[in-house]
């Protein structure tokens, strides 16, 4: 929770072995849920994500059967079913069965975040190039209801933030719905 707003972070990843675990480790504590989307990587990205989640599950003393419920797999570009359930854990790993590109991974993450009731959703790529320590600077104008101008977002060109009013968003082309 950040300033009264639930925060979801979508982490699209393709061939980010060696980076994705560090990205997940670096996310601020105020992030409520992280939707990490492996877009059918051909390296060890998915293994690294699963190992990260297994470590988190072990630390939380969750049984092996419950841990399986956390992992969500779908096909790139398909709509995630609203009946999909997963444990109330901070990290929600997803693996596309086919590579759909960054846009498909982000779309899957947005759909899951909206289904999970997140108020605000940010996108942070899995390659570790964005400093998560500036996430609050990106979130502030959104959660405080300020209008974000092109100039203000130019310095954060690798970040996308989506504000989701009650009832869901009607579109995802702008940073505010």
Coordinates of N, CA and C in Angstrom, one line a residue:
X1 N 0.9 -1.2 0.0 CA 0.0 0.0 0.0 C 0.9 1.2 0.0
X2 N 0.6 2.1 -0.9 CA 1.3 3.4 -1.0 C 0.4 4.6 -1.0
X3 N 0.4 5.4 0.0 CA -0.4 6.5 0.2 C -1.9 6.2 0.0
X4 N -2.3 5.1 0.5 CA -3.7 4.7 0.5 C -4.1 4.0 -0.8
X5 N -3.2 3.7 -1.7 CA -3.4 3.0 -3.0 C -2.7 1.7 -3.0
X6 N -3.4 0.7 -3.5 CA -2.8 -0.6 -3.7 C -2.0 -0.6 -5.0
X7 N -0.8 -1.1 -4.9 CA 0.2 -0.9 -6.0 C 0.5 -2.3 -6.6
X8 N 0.3 -2.5 -7.9 CA 0.8 -3.7 -8.6 C 1.9 -3.3 -9.5
X9 N 2.8 -4.2 -9.7 CA 3.9 -4.0 -10.6 C 3.9 -5.2 -11.6
X10 N 3.9 -4.8 -12.9 CA 4.0 -5.8 -13.9 C 5.5 -5.9 -14.4
X11 N 6.0 -7.1 -14.4 CA 7.4 -7.2 -14.8 C 7.5 -8.2 -16.0
X12 N 7.5 -7.6 -17.2 CA 7.6 -8.5 -18.4 C 9.1 -8.9 -18.5
X13 N 9.2 -10.2 -18.9 CA 10.6 -10.7 -19.0 C 10.7 -11.7 -20.1
X14 N 11.8 -11.5 -20.9 CA 12.1 -12.4 -22.0 C 13.7 -12.6 -22.0
X15 N 14.1 -13.8 -21.7 CA 15.5 -14.1 -21.6 C 16.3 -13.2 -20.7
X16 N 15.8 -13.1 -19.4 CA 16.4 -12.3 -18.4 C 17.0 -13.1 -17.3
X17 N 17.5 -14.3 -17.6 CA 18.2 -15.1 -16.6 C 19.4 -14.3 -16.1
X18 N 19.5 -14.4 -14.8 CA 20.6 -13.6 -14.1 C 20.2 -12.2 -13.7
X19 N 19.1 -11.7 -14.2 CA 18.6 -10.4 -13.9 C 17.3 -10.4 -13.1
X20 N 16.4 -11.3 -13.5 CA 15.0 -11.3 -13.0 C 14.9 -11.4 -11.4
X21 N 15.7 -12.3 -10.9 CA 15.7 -12.4 -9.4 C 16.1 -11.1 -8.7
X22 N 17.1 -10.5 -9.2 CA 17.6 -9.2 -8.6 C 16.5 -8.1 -8.8
X23 N 15.8 -8.1 -9.9 CA 14.7 -7.2 -10.1 C 13.6 -7.4 -9.0
X24 N 13.2 -8.7 -8.8 CA 12.2 -9.0 -7.9 C 12.6 -8.6 -6.5
X25 N 13.9 -8.9 -6.2 CA 14.5 -8.6 -4.8 C 14.5 -7.1 -4.6
X26 N 14.6 -6.3 -5.6 CA 14.8 -4.8 -5.4 C 13.5 -4.0 -5.3
X27 N 12.3 -4.7 -5.5 CA 11.1 -4.0 -5.5 C 10.8 -3.5 -4.0
X28 N 10.3 -2.3 -3.9 CA 10.0 -1.7 -2.6 C 8.9 -2.5 -1.9
X29 N 9.0 -2.5 -0.5 CA 8.0 -3.2 0.3 C 6.6 -2.7 0.1
X30 N 6.4 -1.5 -0.3 CA 5.0 -1.0 -0.5 C 4.3 -1.6 -1.7
X31 N 5.0 -2.3 -2.5 CA 4.3 -2.9 -3.7 C 3.5 -4.1 -3.2
X32 N 2.2 -4.1 -3.5 CA 1.3 -5.1 -2.9 C 1.4 -6.4 -3.7
X33 N 1.5 -6.4 -5.0 CA 1.6 -7.6 -5.8 C 2.5 -7.3 -7.0
X34 N 3.3 -8.3 -7.4 CA 4.1 -8.3 -8.5 C 3.7 -9.4 -9.5
X35 N 3.4 -9.0 -10.7 CA 3.0 -9.9 -11.8 C 4.1 -10.1 -12.7
X36 N 4.9 -11.1 -12.5 CA 6.1 -11.3 -13.4 C 5.7 -12.3 -14.5
X37 N 5.9 -11.8 -15.7 CA 5.4 -12.5 -16.9 C 6.6 -12.9 -17.7
X38 N 6.9 -14.2 -17.8 CA 7.9 -14.8 -18.6 C 7.3 -15.0 -20.0
X39 N 7.8 -14.3 -21.0 CA 7.2 -14.4 -22.3 C 7.8 -15.6 -23.1
X40 N 7.8 -16.8 -22.6 CA 8.3 -18.0 -23.2 C 9.8 -17.9 -23.5
X41 N 10.5 -17.5 -22.5 CA 12.0 -17.3 -22.6 C 12.6 -18.6 -23.0
X42 N 13.8 -18.5 -23.7 CA 14.5 -19.7 -24.1 C 15.7 -20.0 -23.2
X43 N 15.9 -19.2 -22.2 CA 17.0 -19.4 -21.3 C 16.5 -19.8 -20.0
X44 N 17.1 -19.6 -18.9 CA 16.7 -20.1 -17.6 C 15.8 -19.0 -16.8
X45 N 15.2 -18.1 -17.5 CA 14.4 -17.1 -16.8 C 13.3 -17.7 -16.0
X46 N 12.5 -18.6 -16.6 CA 11.4 -19.3 -15.9 C 11.9 -20.0 -14.6
X47 N 13.0 -20.8 -14.8 CA 13.6 -21.5 -13.7 C 14.0 -20.5 -12.6
X48 N 14.6 -19.4 -12.9 CA 14.9 -18.4 -11.9 C 13.7 -17.9 -11.2
X49 N 12.7 -17.6 -11.9 CA 11.4 -17.1 -11.3 C 10.8 -18.1 -10.4
X50 N 10.8 -19.4 -10.8 CA 10.2 -20.4 -10.0 C 11.1 -20.6 -8.7
X51 N 12.4 -20.6 -8.8 CA 13.3 -20.7 -7.7 C 13.0 -19.5 -6.7
X52 N 12.8 -18.4 -7.3 CA 12.6 -17.2 -6.4 C 11.3 -17.4 -5.6
X53 N 10.2 -17.8 -6.3 CA 8.9 -18.1 -5.7 C 9.0 -19.2 -4.7
X54 N 9.7 -20.3 -5.0 CA 9.9 -21.4 -4.1 C 10.6 -20.9 -2.8
X55 N 11.5 -20.0 -2.9 CA 12.2 -19.5 -1.7 C 11.2 -18.7 -0.9
X56 N 10.4 -17.8 -1.6 CA 9.4 -17.0 -0.9 C 8.4 -17.9 -0.2
X57 N 8.0 -19.0 -0.9 CA 6.9 -19.9 -0.4 C 7.5 -20.6 0.9
X58 N 8.7 -21.1 0.8 CA 9.4 -21.7 1.9 C 9.5 -20.8 3.1
X59 N 9.9 -19.6 2.9 CA 10.0 -18.6 3.9 C 8.6 -18.3 4.6
X60 N 7.6 -18.4 3.8 CA 6.2 -18.2 4.3 C 5.6 -19.5 4.9
X61 N 6.3 -20.6 4.8 CA 5.8 -21.9 5.3 C 4.5 -22.3 4.6
X62 N 4.5 -22.2 3.3 CA 3.3 -22.6 2.5 C 3.7 -24.0 2.0
X63 N 2.7 -24.9 2.0 CA 2.9 -26.3 1.6 C 3.2 -26.3 0.1
X64 N 3.8 -27.4 -0.4 CA 4.1 -27.6 -1.8 C 2.9 -27.6 -2.7
X65 N 1.8 -28.2 -2.2 CA 0.5 -28.2 -3.0 C 0.1 -26.7 -3.2
X66 N 0.1 -25.9 -2.2 CA -0.3 -24.5 -2.3 C 0.6 -23.7 -3.2
X67 N 1.9 -24.1 -3.2 CA 2.9 -23.4 -4.1 C 2.5 -23.5 -5.5
X68 N 2.0 -24.7 -5.9 CA 1.7 -24.9 -7.3 C 0.5 -24.0 -7.7
X69 N -0.3 -23.6 -6.8 CA -1.4 -22.7 -7.2 C -1.0 -21.3 -7.6
X70 N 0.2 -21.0 -7.2 CA 0.7 -19.6 -7.4 C 1.1 -19.5 -8.9
X71 N 1.6 -20.6 -9.5 CA 2.1 -20.5 -10.9 C 0.9 -20.5 -11.9
X72 N 0.9 -19.5 -12.7 CA -0.2 -19.4 -13.7 C 0.5 -19.5 -15.1
X73 N 0.0 -20.3 -15.9 CA 0.5 -20.5 -17.3 C -0.6 -20.2 -18.3
X74 N -0.3 -19.5 -19.3 CA -1.3 -19.2 -20.3 C -0.6 -19.0 -21.7
X75 N -1.4 -18.8 -22.7 CA -0.8 -18.6 -24.0 C -0.7 -17.1 -24.3
X76 N 0.3 -16.7 -24.9 CA 0.5 -15.3 -25.2 C -0.7 -14.7 -26.0
X77 N -1.2 -13.6 -25.6 CA -2.3 -13.0 -26.3 C -3.6 -13.5 -26.0
X78 N -3.7 -14.5 -25.1 CA -5.0 -14.9 -24.7 C -5.5 -14.2 -23.4
X79 N -6.8 -14.0 -23.3 CA -7.3 -13.3 -22.1 C -7.2 -14.3 -20.9
X80 N -6.8 -13.7 -19.8 CA -6.7 -14.5 -18.6 C -8.1 -14.6 -18.0
X81 N -8.5 -15.8 -17.7 CA -9.8 -16.1 -17.2 C -10.0 -15.4 -15.8
X82 N -11.2 -14.8 -15.6 CA -11.5 -14.2 -14.3 C -11.7 -15.2 -13.3
X83 N -11.9 -16.5 -13.6 CA -12.1 -17.6 -12.6 C -10.7 -18.1 -12.1
X84 N -9.6 -17.6 -12.8 CA -8.3 -18.0 -12.3 C -8.0 -17.5 -10.9
X85 N -7.7 -18.5 -10.1 CA -7.4 -18.1 -8.7 C -5.9 -18.4 -8.4
X86 N -5.4 -17.7 -7.5 CA -4.0 -18.0 -7.0 C -3.9 -17.4 -5.6
X87 N -2.9 -18.0 -4.9 CA -2.7 -17.6 -3.5 C -2.5 -16.1 -3.4
X88 N -2.9 -15.6 -2.3 CA -2.6 -14.1 -2.0 C -1.2 -13.9 -1.7
X89 N -0.3 -14.0 -2.6 CA 1.1 -13.9 -2.4 C 1.6 -12.6 -3.2
X90 N 2.7 -12.1 -2.8 CA 3.2 -10.9 -3.4 C 3.6 -11.1 -4.9
X91 N 4.3 -12.2 -5.1 CA 4.8 -12.5 -6.5 C 3.8 -13.5 -7.2
X92 N 3.3 -13.1 -8.3 CA 2.4 -13.9 -9.1 C 3.2 -14.2 -10.4
X93 N 3.8 -15.4 -10.6 CA 4.5 -15.7 -11.8 C 3.6 -16.3 -12.9
X94 N 3.9 -15.9 -14.1 CA 3.1 -16.3 -15.2 C 4.1 -16.7 -16.3
X95 N 3.8 -17.7 -17.0 CA 4.7 -18.1 -18.2 C 3.8 -18.3 -19.4
X96 N 4.0 -17.4 -20.4 CA 3.4 -17.6 -21.7 C 3.9 -18.9 -22.4
X97 N 3.0 -19.6 -23.0 CA 3.3 -20.8 -23.7 C 4.0 -20.6 -25.0
X98 N 3.7 -19.4 -25.6 CA 4.3 -18.9 -26.8 C 4.7 -17.5 -26.6
X99 N 5.8 -17.1 -27.4 CA 6.3 -15.7 -27.3 C 5.4 -14.8 -28.0
X100 N 4.8 -13.8 -27.3 CA 3.9 -12.8 -27.8 C 4.5 -11.5 -27.9
X101 N 5.7 -11.3 -27.3 CA 6.3 -10.0 -27.3 C 6.0 -9.2 -26.0
X102 N 6.7 -8.1 -25.8 CA 6.6 -7.3 -24.6 C 5.1 -6.9 -24.4
X103 N 4.5 -6.4 -25.5 CA 3.1 -5.9 -25.3 C 2.2 -7.0 -24.8
X104 N 2.3 -8.2 -25.3 CA 1.4 -9.3 -24.8 C 1.7 -9.6 -23.3
X105 N 3.0 -9.5 -22.9 CA 3.3 -9.8 -21.5 C 2.8 -8.7 -20.6
X106 N 2.9 -7.4 -21.1 CA 2.3 -6.3 -20.3 C 0.8 -6.4 -20.2
X107 N 0.2 -6.8 -21.3 CA -1.3 -6.9 -21.3 C -1.7 -8.0 -20.3
X108 N -1.0 -9.1 -20.3 CA -1.4 -10.2 -19.3 C -1.2 -9.7 -17.9
X109 N -0.1 -9.0 -17.7 CA 0.1 -8.4 -16.3 C -1.0 -7.4 -15.9
X110 N -1.4 -6.5 -16.9 CA -2.5 -5.6 -16.6 C -3.8 -6.3 -16.3
X111 N -4.1 -7.3 -17.0 CA -5.3 -8.1 -16.8 C -5.3 -8.7 -15.4
X112 N -4.2 -9.3 -15.0 CA -4.1 -9.9 -13.7 C -4.2 -8.9 -12.6
X113 N -3.5 -7.7 -12.8 CA -3.5 -6.7 -11.8 C -5.0 -6.1 -11.6
X114 N -5.7 -5.9 -12.7 CA -7.0 -5.4 -12.6 C -7.9 -6.4 -12.0
X115 N -7.8 -7.7 -12.3 CA -8.5 -8.8 -11.6 C -8.2 -8.9 -10.2
X116 N -7.0 -8.5 -9.8 CA -6.6 -8.6 -8.4 C -7.0 -7.3 -7.6
X117 N -7.6 -6.3 -8.3 CA -8.1 -5.2 -7.6 C -7.1 -4.1 -7.3
X118 N -5.9 -4.1 -8.0 CA -4.9 -3.1 -7.8 C -5.5 -1.7 -8.2
X119 N -5.2 -0.7 -7.4 CA -5.6 0.7 -7.7 C -4.7 1.3 -8.7
X120 N -3.4 1.0 -8.6 CA -2.4 1.6 -9.5 C -1.4 0.5 -10.0
X121 N -1.1 0.5 -11.2 CA -0.2 -0.5 -11.8 C 1.0 0.2 -12.5
X122 N 2.2 -0.3 -12.2 CA 3.4 0.2 -12.9 C 4.0 -0.9 -13.6
X123 N 4.7 -0.6 -14.7 CA 5.5 -1.6 -15.4 C 7.0 -1.4 -15.2
X124 N 7.7 -2.4 -14.8 CA 9.1 -2.4 -14.6 C 9.7 -3.6 -15.3
X125 N 10.5 -3.3 -16.4 CA 11.0 -4.4 -17.2 C 12.0 -5.3 -16.3
X126 N 12.0 -6.6 -16.8 CA 12.8 -7.6 -16.0 C 14.3 -7.5 -16.3
X127 N 14.8 -6.6 -17.0 CA 16.2 -6.5 -17.3 C 17.0 -5.7 -16.3
X128 N 16.4 -5.1 -15.3 CA 17.1 -4.4 -14.2 C 17.6 -3.1 -14.6
X129 N 17.2 -2.5 -15.7 CA 17.7 -1.2 -16.1 C 17.0 0.0 -15.4
X130 N 15.8 -0.2 -14.9 CA 15.1 0.8 -14.2 C 15.4 0.7 -12.7
X131 N 15.7 1.8 -12.1 CA 16.0 1.9 -10.7 C 14.7 1.9 -9.9
X132 N 14.3 0.8 -9.2 CA 13.0 0.7 -8.5 C 13.0 1.7 -7.3
X133 N 14.1 2.3 -7.0 CA 14.1 3.3 -5.9 C 13.4 4.6 -6.4
X134 N 13.2 4.8 -7.7 CA 12.5 6.0 -8.1 C 11.0 5.7 -8.4
X135 N 10.5 4.5 -8.1 CA 9.1 4.1 -8.3 C 8.2 5.1 -7.6
X136 N 8.6 5.5 -6.4 CA 7.7 6.4 -5.7 C 7.5 7.8 -6.4
X137 N 8.6 8.2 -7.0 CA 8.5 9.5 -7.8 C 7.6 9.4 -9.0
X138 N 7.5 8.2 -9.5 CA 6.6 7.9 -10.7 C 5.2 7.8 -10.2
X139 N 5.0 7.1 -9.0 CA 3.7 6.9 -8.5 C 3.0 8.1 -7.9
X140 N 3.8 9.0 -7.3 CA 3.3 10.1 -6.6 C 2.2 10.9 -7.4
X141 N 2.5 11.4 -8.6 CA 1.5 12.2 -9.3 C 0.3 11.4 -9.6
X142 N 0.4 10.1 -9.8 CA -0.7 9.2 -10.1 C -1.6 9.0 -8.9
X143 N -1.1 8.6 -7.8 CA -1.9 8.3 -6.6 C -2.4 9.6 -6.0
X144 N -1.8 10.7 -6.3 CA -2.3 12.0 -5.7 C -3.2 12.7 -6.7
X145 N -3.5 12.0 -7.9 CA -4.5 12.5 -8.8 C -4.0 13.7 -9.7
X146 N -2.7 13.9 -9.8 CA -2.2 15.0 -10.6 C -2.1 14.5 -12.1
X147 N -2.2 15.4 -13.0 CA -2.1 15.1 -14.4 C -0.6 15.0 -14.7
X148 N -0.3 13.9 -15.4 CA 1.1 13.7 -15.8 C 1.3 14.2 -17.2
X149 N 2.2 15.1 -17.4 CA 2.5 15.7 -18.7 C 3.6 14.9 -19.4
X150 N 3.6 15.1 -20.7 CA 4.7 14.4 -21.5 C 6.1 14.8 -21.0
X151 N 6.3 16.0 -20.6 CA 7.6 16.4 -20.1 C 7.9 15.7 -18.8
X152 N 6.9 15.6 -18.0 CA 7.2 14.9 -16.7 C 7.5 13.4 -16.9
X153 N 6.9 12.8 -17.9 CA 7.2 11.4 -18.0 C 8.4 11.1 -18.9
X154 N 8.9 12.1 -19.6 CA 10.1 11.9 -20.5 C 11.3 11.3 -19.7
X155 N 11.5 11.8 -18.5 CA 12.7 11.3 -17.8 C 12.5 9.8 -17.3
X156 N 11.2 9.3 -17.3 CA 10.9 8.0 -16.9 C 10.4 7.2 -18.1
X157 N 11.1 7.3 -19.3 CA 10.5 6.7 -20.5 C 10.4 5.2 -20.5
X158 N 11.1 4.6 -19.5 CA 11.0 3.1 -19.4 C 9.9 2.7 -18.5
X159 N 9.2 3.6 -17.9 CA 8.2 3.3 -16.9 C 6.8 3.6 -17.5
X160 N 5.8 2.8 -17.1 CA 4.4 3.0 -17.4 C 3.6 2.9 -16.2
X161 N 2.7 3.8 -15.9 CA 1.9 3.7 -14.7 C 0.5 3.8 -15.2
X162 N -0.4 3.0 -14.6 CA -1.8 3.0 -15.0 C -2.6 3.2 -13.7
X163 N -3.5 4.2 -13.7 CA -4.4 4.4 -12.5 C -5.7 3.8 -12.9
X164 N -6.2 2.9 -12.0 CA -7.4 2.1 -12.2 C -8.5 2.6 -11.3
X165 N -9.5 3.4 -11.8 CA -10.6 3.8 -10.9 C -11.5 2.6 -10.6
X166 N -12.3 2.7 -9.5 CA -13.2 1.6 -9.2 C -14.0 1.3 -10.4
X167 N -14.2 0.0 -10.7 CA -15.0 -0.4 -11.8 C -14.1 -0.8 -13.0
X168 N -12.8 -0.6 -12.9 CA -11.9 -0.9 -14.0 C -11.6 0.2 -14.9
X169 N -10.7 -0.1 -15.8 CA -10.3 0.9 -16.8 C -11.0 0.7 -18.1
X170 N -11.3 1.8 -18.8 CA -12.0 1.7 -20.1 C -10.9 1.5 -21.2
X171 N -9.7 1.9 -21.0 CA -8.7 1.8 -22.0 C -7.3 1.8 -21.3
X172 N -6.3 1.5 -22.1 CA -5.0 1.5 -21.5 C -4.0 2.2 -22.3
X173 N -4.4 3.2 -23.1 CA -3.5 3.9 -24.0 C -2.8 5.0 -23.3
X174 N -3.4 5.6 -22.3 CA -2.8 6.7 -21.5 C -2.4 6.2 -20.1
X175 N -1.6 7.0 -19.4 CA -1.2 6.7 -18.1 C -2.4 6.8 -17.1
X176 N -3.4 7.5 -17.5 CA -4.6 7.6 -16.7 C -5.8 7.2 -17.4
X177 N -6.7 6.4 -16.8 CA -7.9 6.0 -17.5 C -9.1 6.9 -17.1

